[in-house]
XYZ file of C-alpha atoms in Angstrom:
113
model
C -48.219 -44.787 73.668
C -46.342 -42.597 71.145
C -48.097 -44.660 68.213
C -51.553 -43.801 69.902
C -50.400 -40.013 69.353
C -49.101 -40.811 66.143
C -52.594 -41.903 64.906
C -54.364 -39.676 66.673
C -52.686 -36.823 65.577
C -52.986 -37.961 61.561
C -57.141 -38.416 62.042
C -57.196 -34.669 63.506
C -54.925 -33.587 60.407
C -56.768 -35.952 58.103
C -59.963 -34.032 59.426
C -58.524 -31.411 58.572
C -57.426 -31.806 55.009
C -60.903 -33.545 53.978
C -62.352 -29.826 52.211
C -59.019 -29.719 50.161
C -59.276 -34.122 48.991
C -63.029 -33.369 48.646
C -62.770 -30.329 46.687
C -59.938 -31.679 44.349
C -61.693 -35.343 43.879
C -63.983 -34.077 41.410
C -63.269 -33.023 37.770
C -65.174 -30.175 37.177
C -63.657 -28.448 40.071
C -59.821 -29.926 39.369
C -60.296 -27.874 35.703
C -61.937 -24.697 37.090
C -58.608 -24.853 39.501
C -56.151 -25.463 36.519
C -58.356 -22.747 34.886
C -57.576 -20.032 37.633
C -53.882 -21.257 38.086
C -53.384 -20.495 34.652
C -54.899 -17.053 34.802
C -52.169 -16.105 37.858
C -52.973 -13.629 40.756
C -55.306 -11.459 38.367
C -58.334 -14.483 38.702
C -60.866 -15.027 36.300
C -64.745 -14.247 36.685
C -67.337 -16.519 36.337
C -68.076 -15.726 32.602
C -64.928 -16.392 31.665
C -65.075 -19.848 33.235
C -68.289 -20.875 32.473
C -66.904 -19.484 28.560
C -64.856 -22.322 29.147
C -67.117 -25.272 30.506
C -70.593 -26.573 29.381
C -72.020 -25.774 32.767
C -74.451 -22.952 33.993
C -73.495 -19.823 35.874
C -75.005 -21.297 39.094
C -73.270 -24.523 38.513
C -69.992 -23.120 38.160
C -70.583 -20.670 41.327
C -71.563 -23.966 43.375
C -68.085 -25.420 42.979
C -66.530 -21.955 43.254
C -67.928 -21.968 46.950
C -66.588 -25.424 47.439
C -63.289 -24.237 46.443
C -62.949 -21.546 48.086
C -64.597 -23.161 51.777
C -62.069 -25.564 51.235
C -59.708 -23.062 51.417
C -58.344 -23.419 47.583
C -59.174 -20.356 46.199
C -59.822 -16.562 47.436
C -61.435 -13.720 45.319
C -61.384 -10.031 45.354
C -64.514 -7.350 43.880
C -63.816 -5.624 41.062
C -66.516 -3.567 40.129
C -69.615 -5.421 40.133
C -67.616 -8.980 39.202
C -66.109 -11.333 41.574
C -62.543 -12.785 40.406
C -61.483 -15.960 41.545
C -57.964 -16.996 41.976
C -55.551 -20.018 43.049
C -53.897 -19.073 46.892
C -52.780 -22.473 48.314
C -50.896 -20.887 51.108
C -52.511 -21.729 54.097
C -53.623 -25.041 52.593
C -49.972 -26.006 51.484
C -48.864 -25.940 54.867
C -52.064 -28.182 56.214
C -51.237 -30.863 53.736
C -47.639 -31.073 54.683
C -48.234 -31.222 58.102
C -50.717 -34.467 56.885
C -48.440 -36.232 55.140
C -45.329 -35.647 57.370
C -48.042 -37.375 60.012
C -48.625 -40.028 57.885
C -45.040 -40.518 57.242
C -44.066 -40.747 60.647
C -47.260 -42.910 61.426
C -45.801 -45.438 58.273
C -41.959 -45.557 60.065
C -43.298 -46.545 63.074
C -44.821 -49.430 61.755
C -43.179 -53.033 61.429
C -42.423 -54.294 57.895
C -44.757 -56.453 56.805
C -42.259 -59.304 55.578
């Protein structure tokens, strides 16, 4: 009965943590991240990333919203430009929570030899 938990309660976490794997499993959006890590709590406008990339302003504003809806990034007005920046607090905790799931879902499973 406990396993049935066990698996249950990694799909609802898994479910949980799909924005964040979807987000991060494609490359344009895993270097705007690294792009806004690197510019620290200040953030970094869309000019300055799309300074950076070969894609259009509305291209690089698509993947900002997946970012952030995935709960990745946040951003703040300043003036009349939005700046983007890295705040994996909430997520952090989400994906530990996952894998300490998984983990415990793994343990309870017989060795395969």
């Amino acid at each position: 009965m406990a396993e049935n938990e066990d698996v249950d309660d990694t799909k609802t976490l898994l479910e949980k943590c799909g924005p964040f794997f979807t987000a991060m499993g494609d490359e344009v959006r895993q270097k705007l991240f690294m792009n806004m890590a690197e510019a620290g709590g200040e953030g970094v406008n869309v000019s300055s990333l799309t300074s950076k990339t070969r894609l259009s302003r509305p291209a690089i504003s698509h993947h900002l919203k997946v970012l952030k809806e995935s709960g990745l990034i946040e951003s703040y007005r300043n003036g009349t430009k939005n700046y983007y920046y890295v705040d994996l607090r909430r997520k952090l905790e989400e994906l530990r929570e996952f894998v300490n799931a998984v983990e415990r879902l793994l343990s309870a499973q017989a060795p395969l030899n």
